[in-house]
mmCIF file of C-alpha atoms and ligand atoms in Angstrom:
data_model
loop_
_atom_site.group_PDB
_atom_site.id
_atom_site.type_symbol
_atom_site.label_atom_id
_atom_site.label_comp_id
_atom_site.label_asym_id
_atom_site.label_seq_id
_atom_site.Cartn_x
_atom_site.Cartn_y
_atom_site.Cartn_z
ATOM 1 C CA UNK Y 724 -61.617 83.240 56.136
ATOM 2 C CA UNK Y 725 -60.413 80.940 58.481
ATOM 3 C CA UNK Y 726 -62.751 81.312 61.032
ATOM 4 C CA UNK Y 727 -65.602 81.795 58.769
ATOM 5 C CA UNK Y 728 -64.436 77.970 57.600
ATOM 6 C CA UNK Y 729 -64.542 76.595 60.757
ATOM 7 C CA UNK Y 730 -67.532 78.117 61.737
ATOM 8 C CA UNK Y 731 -69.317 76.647 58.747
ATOM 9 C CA UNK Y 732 -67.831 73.416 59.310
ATOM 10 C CA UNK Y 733 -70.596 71.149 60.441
ATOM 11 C CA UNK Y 734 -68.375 67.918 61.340
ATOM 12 C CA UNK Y 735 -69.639 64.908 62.656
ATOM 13 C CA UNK Y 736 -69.578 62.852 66.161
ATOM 14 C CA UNK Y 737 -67.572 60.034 65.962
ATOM 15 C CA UNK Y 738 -70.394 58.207 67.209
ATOM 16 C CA UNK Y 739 -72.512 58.798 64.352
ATOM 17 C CA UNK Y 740 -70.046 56.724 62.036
ATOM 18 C CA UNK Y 741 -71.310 53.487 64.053
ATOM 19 C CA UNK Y 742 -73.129 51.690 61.791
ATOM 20 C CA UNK Y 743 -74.112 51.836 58.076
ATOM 21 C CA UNK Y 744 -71.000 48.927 57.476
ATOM 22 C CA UNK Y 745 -70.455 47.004 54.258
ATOM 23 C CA UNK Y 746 -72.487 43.560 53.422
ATOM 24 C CA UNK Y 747 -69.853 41.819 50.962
ATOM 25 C CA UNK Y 748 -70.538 38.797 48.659
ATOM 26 C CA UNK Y 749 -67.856 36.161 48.926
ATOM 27 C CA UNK Y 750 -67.815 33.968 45.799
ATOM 28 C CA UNK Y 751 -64.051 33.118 45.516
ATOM 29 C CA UNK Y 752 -64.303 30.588 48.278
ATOM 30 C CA UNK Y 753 -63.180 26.497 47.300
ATOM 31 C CA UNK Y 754 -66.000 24.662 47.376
ATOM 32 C CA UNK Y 755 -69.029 27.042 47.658
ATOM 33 C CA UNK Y 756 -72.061 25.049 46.886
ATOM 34 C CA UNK Y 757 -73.762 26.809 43.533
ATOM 35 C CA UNK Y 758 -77.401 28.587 43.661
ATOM 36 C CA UNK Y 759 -76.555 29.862 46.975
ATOM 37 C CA UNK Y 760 -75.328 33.604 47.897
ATOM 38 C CA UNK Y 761 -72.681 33.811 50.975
ATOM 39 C CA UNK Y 762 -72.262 37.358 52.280
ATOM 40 C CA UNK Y 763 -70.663 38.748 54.886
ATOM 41 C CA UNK Y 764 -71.550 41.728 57.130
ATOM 42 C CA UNK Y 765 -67.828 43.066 58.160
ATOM 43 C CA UNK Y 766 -68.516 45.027 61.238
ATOM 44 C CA UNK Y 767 -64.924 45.811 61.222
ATOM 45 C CA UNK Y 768 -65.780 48.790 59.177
ATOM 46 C CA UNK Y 769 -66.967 50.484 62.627
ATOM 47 C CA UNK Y 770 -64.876 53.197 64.019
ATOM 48 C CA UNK Y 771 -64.004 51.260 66.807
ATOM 49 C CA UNK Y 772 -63.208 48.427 64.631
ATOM 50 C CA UNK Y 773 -66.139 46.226 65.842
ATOM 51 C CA UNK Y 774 -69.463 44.852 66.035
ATOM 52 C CA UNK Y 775 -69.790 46.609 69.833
ATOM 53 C CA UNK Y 776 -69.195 49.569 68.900
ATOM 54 C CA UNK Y 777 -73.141 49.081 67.883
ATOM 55 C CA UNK Y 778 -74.340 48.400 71.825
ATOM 56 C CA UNK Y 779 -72.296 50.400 73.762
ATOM 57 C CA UNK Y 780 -73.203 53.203 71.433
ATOM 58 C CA UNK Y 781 -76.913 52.833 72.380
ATOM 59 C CA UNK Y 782 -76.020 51.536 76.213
ATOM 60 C CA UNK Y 783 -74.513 55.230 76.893
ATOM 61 C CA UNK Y 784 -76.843 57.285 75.173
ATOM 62 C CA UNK Y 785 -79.738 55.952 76.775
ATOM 63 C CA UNK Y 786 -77.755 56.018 80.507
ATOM 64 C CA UNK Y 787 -76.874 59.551 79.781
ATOM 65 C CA UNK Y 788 -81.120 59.934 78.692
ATOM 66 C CA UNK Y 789 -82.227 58.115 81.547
ATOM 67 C CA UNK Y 790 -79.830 60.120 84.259
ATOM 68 C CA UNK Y 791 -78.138 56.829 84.859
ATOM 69 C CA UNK Y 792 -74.760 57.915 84.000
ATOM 70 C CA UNK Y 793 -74.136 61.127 84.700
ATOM 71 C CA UNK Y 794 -70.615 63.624 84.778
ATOM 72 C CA UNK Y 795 -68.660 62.000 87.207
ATOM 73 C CA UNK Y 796 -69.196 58.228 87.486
ATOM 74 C CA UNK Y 797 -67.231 56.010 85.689
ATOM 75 C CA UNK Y 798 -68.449 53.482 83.603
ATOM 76 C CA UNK Y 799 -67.767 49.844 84.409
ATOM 77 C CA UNK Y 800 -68.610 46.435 82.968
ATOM 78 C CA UNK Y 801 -66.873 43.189 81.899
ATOM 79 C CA UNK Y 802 -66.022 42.356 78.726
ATOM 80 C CA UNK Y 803 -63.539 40.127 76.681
ATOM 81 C CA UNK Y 804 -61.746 43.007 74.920
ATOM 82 C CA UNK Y 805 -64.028 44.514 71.896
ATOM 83 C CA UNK Y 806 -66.764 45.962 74.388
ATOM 84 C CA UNK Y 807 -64.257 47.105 76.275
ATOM 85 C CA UNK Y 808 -62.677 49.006 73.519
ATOM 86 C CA UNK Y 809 -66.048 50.558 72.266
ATOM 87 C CA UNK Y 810 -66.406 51.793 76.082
ATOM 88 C CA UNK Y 811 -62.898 53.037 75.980
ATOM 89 C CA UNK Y 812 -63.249 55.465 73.201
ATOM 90 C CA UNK Y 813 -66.562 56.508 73.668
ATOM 91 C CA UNK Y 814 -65.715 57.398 76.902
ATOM 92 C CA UNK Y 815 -62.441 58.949 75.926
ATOM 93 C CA UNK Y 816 -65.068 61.163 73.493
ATOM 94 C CA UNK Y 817 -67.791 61.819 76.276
ATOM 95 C CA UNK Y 818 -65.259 62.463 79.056
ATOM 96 C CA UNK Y 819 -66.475 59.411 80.804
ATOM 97 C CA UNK Y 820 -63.857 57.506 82.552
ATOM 98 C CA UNK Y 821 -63.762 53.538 82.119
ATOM 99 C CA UNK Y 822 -62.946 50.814 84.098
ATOM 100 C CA UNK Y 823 -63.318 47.216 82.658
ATOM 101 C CA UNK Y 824 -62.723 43.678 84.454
ATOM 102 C CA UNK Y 825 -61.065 41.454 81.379
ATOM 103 C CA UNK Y 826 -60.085 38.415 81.403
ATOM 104 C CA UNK Y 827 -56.283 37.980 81.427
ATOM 105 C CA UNK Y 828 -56.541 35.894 78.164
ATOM 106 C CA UNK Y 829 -57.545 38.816 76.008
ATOM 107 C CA UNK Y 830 -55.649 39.257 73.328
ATOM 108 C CA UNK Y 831 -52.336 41.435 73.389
ATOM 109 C CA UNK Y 832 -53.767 43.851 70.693
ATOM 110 C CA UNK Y 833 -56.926 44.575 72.967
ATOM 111 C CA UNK Y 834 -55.350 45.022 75.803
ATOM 112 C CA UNK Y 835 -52.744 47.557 74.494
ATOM 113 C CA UNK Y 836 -55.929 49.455 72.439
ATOM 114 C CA UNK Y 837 -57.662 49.835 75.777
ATOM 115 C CA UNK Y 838 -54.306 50.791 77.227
ATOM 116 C CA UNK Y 839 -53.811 53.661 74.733
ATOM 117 C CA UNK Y 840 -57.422 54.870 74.946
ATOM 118 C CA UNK Y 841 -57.018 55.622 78.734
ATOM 119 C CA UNK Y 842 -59.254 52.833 80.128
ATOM 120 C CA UNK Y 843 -58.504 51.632 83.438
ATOM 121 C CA UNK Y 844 -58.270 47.380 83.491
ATOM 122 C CA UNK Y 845 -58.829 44.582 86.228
ATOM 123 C CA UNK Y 846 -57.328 41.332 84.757
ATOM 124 C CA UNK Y 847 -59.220 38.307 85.641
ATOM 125 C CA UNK Y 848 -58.477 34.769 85.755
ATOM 126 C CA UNK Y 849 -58.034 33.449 82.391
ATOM 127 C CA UNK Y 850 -59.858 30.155 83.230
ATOM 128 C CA UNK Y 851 -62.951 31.705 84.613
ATOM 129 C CA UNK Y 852 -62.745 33.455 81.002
ATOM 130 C CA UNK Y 853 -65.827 35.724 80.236
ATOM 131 C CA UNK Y 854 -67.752 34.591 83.105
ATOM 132 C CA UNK Y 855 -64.525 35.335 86.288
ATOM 133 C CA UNK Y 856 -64.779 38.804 84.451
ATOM 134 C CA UNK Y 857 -69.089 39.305 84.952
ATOM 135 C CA UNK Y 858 -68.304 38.329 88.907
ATOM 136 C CA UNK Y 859 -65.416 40.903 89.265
ATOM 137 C CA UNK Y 860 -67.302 43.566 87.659
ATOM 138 C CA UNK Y 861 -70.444 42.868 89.675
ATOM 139 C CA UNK Y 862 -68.214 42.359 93.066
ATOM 140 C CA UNK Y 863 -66.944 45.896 92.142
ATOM 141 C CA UNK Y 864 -70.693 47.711 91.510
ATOM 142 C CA UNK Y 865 -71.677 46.256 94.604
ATOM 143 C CA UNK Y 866 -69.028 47.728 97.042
ATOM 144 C CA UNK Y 867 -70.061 51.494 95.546
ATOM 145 C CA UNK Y 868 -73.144 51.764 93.477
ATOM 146 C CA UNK Y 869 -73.427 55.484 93.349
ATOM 147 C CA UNK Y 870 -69.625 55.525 91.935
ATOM 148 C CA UNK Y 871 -70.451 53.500 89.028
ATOM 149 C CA UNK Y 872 -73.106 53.416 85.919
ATOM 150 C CA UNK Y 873 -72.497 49.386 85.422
ATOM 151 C CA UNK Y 874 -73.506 49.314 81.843
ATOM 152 C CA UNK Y 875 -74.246 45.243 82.144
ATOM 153 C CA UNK Y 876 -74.152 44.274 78.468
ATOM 154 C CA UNK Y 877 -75.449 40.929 79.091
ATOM 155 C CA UNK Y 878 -78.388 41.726 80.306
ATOM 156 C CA UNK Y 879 -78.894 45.880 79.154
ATOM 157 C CA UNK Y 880 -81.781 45.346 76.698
ATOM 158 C CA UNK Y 881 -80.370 48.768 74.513
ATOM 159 C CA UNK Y 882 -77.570 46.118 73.866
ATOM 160 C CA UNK Y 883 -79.936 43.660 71.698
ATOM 161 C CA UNK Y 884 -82.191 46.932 70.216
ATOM 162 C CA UNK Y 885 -78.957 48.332 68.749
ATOM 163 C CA UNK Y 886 -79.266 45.863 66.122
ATOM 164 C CA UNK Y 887 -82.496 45.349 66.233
ATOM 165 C CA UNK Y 888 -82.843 49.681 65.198
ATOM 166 C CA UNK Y 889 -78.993 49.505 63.248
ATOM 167 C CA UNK Y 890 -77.975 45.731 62.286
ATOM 168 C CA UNK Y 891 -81.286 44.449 61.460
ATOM 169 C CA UNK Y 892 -82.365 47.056 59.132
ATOM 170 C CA UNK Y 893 -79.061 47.358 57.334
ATOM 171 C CA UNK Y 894 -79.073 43.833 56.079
ATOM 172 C CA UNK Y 895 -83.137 43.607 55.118
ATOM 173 C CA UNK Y 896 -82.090 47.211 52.765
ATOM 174 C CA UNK Y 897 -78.756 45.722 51.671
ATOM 175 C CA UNK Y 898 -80.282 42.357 50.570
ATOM 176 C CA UNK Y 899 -83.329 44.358 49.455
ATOM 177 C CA UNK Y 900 -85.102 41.889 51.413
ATOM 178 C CA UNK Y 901 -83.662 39.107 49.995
ATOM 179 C CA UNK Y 902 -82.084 37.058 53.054
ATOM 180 C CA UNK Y 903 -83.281 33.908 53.770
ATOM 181 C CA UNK Y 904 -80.711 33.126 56.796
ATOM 182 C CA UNK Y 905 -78.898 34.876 59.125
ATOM 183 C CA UNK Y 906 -75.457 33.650 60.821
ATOM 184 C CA UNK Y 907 -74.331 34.518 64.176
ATOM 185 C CA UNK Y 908 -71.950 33.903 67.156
ATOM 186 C CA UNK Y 909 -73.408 34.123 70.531
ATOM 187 C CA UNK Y 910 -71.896 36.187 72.875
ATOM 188 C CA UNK Y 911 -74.203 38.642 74.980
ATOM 189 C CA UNK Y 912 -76.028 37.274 72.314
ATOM 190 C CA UNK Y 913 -77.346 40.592 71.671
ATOM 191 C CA UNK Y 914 -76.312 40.894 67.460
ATOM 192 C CA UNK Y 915 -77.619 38.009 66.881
ATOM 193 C CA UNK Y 916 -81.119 38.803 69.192
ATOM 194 C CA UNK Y 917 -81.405 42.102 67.531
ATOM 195 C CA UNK Y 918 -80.661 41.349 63.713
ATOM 196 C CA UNK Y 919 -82.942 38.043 64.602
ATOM 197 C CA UNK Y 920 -85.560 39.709 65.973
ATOM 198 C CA UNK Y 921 -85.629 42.115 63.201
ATOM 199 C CA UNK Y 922 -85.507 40.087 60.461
ATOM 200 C CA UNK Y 923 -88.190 37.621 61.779
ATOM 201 C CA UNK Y 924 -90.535 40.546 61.926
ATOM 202 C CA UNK Y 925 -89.795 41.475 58.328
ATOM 203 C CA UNK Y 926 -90.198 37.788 57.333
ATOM 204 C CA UNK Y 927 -90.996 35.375 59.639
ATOM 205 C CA UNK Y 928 -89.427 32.333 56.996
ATOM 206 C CA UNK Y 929 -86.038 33.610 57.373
ATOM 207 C CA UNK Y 930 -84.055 31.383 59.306
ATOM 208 C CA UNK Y 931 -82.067 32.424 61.888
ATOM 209 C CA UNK Y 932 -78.544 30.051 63.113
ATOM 210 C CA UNK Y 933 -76.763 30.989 65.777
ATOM 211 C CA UNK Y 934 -73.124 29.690 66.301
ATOM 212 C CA UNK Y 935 -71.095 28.613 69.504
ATOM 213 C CA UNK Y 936 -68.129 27.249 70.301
ATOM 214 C CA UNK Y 937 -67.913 23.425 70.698
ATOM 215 C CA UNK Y 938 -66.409 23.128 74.264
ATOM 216 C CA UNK Y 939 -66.016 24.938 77.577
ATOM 217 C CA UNK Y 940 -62.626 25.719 76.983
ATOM 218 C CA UNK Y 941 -62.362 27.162 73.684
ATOM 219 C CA UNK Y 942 -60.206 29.961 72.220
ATOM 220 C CA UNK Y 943 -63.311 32.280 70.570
ATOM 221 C CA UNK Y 944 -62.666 35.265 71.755
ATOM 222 C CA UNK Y 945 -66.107 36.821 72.407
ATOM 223 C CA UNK Y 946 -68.274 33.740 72.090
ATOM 224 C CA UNK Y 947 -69.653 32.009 74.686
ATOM 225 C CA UNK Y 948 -70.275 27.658 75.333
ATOM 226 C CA UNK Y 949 -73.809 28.770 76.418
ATOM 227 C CA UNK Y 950 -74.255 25.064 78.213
ATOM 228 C CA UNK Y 951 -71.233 25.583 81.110
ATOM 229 C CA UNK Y 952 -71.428 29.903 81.155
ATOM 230 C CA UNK Y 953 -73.301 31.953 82.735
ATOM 231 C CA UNK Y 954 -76.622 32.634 80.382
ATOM 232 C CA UNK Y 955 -76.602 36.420 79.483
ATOM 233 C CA UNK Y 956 -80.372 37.856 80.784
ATOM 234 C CA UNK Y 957 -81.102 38.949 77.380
ATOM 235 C CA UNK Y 958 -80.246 35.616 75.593
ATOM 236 C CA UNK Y 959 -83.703 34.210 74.168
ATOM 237 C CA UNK Y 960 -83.200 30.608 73.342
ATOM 238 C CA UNK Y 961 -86.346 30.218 71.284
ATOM 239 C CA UNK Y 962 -85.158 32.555 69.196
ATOM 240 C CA UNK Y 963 -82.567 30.542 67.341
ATOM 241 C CA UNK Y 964 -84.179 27.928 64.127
ATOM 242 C CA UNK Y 965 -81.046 25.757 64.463
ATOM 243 C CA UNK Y 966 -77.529 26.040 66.399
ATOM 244 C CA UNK Y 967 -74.541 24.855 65.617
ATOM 245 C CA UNK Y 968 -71.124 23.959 67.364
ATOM 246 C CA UNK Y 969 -67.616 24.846 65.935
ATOM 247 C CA UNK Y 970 -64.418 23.589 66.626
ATOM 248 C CA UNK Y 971 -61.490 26.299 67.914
ATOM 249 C CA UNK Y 972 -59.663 24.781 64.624
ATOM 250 C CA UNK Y 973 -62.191 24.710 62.240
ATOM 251 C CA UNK Y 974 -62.839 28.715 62.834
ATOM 252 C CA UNK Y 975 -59.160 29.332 63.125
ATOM 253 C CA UNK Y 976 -58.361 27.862 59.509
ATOM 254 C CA UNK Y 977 -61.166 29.539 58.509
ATOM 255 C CA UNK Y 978 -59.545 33.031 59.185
ATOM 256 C CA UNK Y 979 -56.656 31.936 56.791
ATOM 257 C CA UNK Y 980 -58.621 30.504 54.295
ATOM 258 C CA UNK Y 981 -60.776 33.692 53.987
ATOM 259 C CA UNK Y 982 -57.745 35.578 53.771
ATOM 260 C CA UNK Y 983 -56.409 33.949 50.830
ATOM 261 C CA UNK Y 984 -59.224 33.361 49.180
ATOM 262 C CA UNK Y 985 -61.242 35.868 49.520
ATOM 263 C CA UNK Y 986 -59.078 39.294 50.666
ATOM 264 C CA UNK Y 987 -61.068 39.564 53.714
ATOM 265 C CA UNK Y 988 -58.912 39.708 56.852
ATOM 266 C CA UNK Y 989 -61.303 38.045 59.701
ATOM 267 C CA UNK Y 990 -61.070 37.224 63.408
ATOM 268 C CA UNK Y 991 -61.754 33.899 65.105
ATOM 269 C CA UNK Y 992 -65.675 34.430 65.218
ATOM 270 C CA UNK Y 993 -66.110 35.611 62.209
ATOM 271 C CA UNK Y 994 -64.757 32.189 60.995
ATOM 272 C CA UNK Y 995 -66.859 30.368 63.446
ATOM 273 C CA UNK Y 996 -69.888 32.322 61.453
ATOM 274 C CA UNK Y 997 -68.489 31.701 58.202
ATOM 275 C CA UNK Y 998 -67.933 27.756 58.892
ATOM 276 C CA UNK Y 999 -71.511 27.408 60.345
ATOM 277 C CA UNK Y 1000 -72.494 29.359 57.199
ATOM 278 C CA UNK Y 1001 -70.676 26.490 54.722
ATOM 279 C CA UNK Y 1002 -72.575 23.789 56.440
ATOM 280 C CA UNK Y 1003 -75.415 25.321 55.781
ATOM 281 C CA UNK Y 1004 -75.141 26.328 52.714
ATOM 282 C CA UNK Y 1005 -74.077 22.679 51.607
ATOM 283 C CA UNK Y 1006 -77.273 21.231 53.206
ATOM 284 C CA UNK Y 1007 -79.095 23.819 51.390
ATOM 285 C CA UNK Y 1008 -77.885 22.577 48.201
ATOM 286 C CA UNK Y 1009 -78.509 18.994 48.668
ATOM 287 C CA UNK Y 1010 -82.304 19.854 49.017
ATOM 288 C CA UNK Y 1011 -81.817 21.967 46.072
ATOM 289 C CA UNK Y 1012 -82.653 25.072 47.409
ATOM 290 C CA UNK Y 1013 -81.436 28.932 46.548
ATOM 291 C CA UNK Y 1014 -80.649 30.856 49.622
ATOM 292 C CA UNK Y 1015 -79.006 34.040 50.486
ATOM 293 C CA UNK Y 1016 -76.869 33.535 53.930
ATOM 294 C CA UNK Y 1017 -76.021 36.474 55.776
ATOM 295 C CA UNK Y 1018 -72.801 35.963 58.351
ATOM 296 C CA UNK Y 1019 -71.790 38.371 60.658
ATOM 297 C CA UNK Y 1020 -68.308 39.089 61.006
ATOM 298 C CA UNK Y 1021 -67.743 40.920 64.268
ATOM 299 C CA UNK Y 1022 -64.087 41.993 64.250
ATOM 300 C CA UNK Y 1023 -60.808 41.771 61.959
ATOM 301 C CA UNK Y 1024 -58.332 39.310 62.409
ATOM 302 C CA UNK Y 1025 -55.738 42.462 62.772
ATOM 303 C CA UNK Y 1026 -56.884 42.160 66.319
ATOM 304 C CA UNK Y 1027 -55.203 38.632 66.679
ATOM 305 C CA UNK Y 1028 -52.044 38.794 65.081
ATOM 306 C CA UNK Y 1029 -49.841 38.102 68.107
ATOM 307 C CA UNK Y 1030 -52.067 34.626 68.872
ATOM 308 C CA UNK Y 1031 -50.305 31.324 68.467
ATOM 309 C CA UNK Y 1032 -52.414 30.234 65.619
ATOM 310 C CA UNK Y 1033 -50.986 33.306 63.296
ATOM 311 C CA UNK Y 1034 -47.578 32.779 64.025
ATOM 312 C CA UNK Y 1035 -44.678 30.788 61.892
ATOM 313 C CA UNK Y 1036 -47.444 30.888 58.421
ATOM 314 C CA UNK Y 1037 -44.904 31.050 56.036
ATOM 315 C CA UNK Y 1038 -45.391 27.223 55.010
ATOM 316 C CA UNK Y 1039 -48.879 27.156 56.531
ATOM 317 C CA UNK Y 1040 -51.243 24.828 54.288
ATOM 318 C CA UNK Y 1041 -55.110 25.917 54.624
HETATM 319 C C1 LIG A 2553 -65.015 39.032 68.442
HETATM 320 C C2 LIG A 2553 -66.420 38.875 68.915
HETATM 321 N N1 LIG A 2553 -67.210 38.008 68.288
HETATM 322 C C3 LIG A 2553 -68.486 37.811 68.665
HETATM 323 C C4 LIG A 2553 -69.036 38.493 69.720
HETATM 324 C C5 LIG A 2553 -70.449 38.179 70.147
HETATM 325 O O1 LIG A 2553 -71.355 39.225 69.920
HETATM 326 P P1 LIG A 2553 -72.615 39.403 70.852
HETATM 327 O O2 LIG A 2553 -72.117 39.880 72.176
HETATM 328 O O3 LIG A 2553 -73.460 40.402 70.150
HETATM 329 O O4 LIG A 2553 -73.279 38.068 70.986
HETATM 330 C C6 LIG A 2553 -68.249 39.399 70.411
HETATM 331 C C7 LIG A 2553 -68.761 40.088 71.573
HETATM 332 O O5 LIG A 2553 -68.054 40.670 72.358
HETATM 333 C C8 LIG A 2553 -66.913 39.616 69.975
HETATM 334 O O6 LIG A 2553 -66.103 40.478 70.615
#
């Protein structure tokens, strides 16, 4: 009987639980301006538990398609922790090994979750931040192409179609094509490219924000000061209907607040998103308009708890 079980057992791929996460309404929030709907898309929810689980799940399947990666190269790329992490397991479940140039500043929990998945890491320096990492990993391609499949997130175009074929669609059927903005951090900018591009095909009136940090030296893990970085090849600056610049602060008390007020347990992006997403929504409501904002909420704010801005909370006002 037991091997008739497990024959008949159909199981799934890890893999295939990418996607398909939970758009949540947040309506306990102080001060939410009435007649508009704030949701969030919590891409924590991945198995990975991130938004890049998304592109690195399409980046490898279409190597593997194309014959770029094939058994026996290692994968390689820089990232600032939750790329890595996607790579790491995937890997782990494909039998690909991983090597990944990160930035020394990555968070504790990240590096200790690529640690534990068997990935292989080249710490960078810390004030070259995302950008010291993209040199490093291309310094290493160079000195052995036929070693490496250099999966190049910024500029891998099945990085920005992995939400435009999983992201984009999710939110148009779980708003039943309600939105009328969307919310992002740029990164690779490819979630917000994807969902963007997407959505403006479905409806070319929905508005699309995207959301960086205001300063070169910033502490958002995964976002990037466009201006003074270098500009991922897949970034499209037309793209974008507004953009707006938050403060390391402002998105770091946003993580508490949303924790307290709403349950949901965010990371430092997420609140950048969610505190571009207030402004909005307030300027909506001065011109009287009804809107439903969609943010994106890359990772959980489990993935920070040993940063400075988490620690001694006991008394912490928000
Ligand atoms: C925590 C976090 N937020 C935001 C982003 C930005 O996403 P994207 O690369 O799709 O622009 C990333 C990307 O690594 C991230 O790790």
């Amino acid at each position: 009987m037991g091997t008739k079980l497990a024959s008949n057992f159909l199981g799934t791929n890890l893999t295939n639980l990418v996607r398909n996460t939970p758009l949540v309404r947040l309506s306990r929030f102080k001060g939410l301006p009435e007649g508009i709907a704030l949701c969030a898309k919590l891409e924590k929810f991945n198995p990975g538990g991130s938004v890049k689980d998304r592109p690195v799940v399409w980046m490898i399947e279409e190597a593997i398609r194309s014959g770029h990666l094939t058994p026996g190269k290692t994968i390689l790329d820089a990232t600032s922790g939750n790329t890595g992490i996607a790579y790491a397991w995937v890997g782990a479940l494909l039998g690909f090994p991983v090597l990944l140039a990160v930035p020394k500043s990555a968070s504790l929990e990240r590096k200790k979750l690529l640690e534990i998945y068997g990935a292989r890491v080249i710490a960078t320096d810390p004030l070259e931040g995302s950008d010291g990492a993209i040199r490093k990993a291309r310094e290493i391609y160079e000195a052995a192409p036929d070693k490496y499949f250099y999966a190049d997130q910024y500029g891998n175009p099945a990085n920005w179609r992995a939400h435009y074929e999983s992201t984009g669609p999710e939110i148009w059927e779980q708003t039943r094509g309600e939105v009328t903005h969307f919310v992002a951090g740029l990164g690779t900018s490819g979630s917000f490219t994807g969902v963007g591009r997407f959505l403006k095909k479905k409806n070319p009136d929905i508005r699309l924000v995207s959301v960086q940090p205001d300063s070169p030296l910033h502490g958002l893990e995964g976002l990037k000061h466009m201006e003074s970085s270098i500009v991922p090849g897949i970034y499209d600056p037309a793209l974008a209907d507004e953009n707006v610049f938050v403060s390391t602060e402002q998105a770091q008390s946003m993580v508490l607040r949303l924790a307290r007020e709403e349950g949901v347990l965010a990371g430092p992006s997420s609140g950048a998103a969610w505190a571009a997403a207030l402004q909005l929504a307030s300027r909506l409501r001065e011109n009287g308009r009804k809107a439903l904002v969609v943010a994106l909420f890359p990772d959980g704010g489990e993935r920070y708890l040993s940063e400075r801005f988490l620690e001694n909370l006991s008394g912490a006002k928000t």
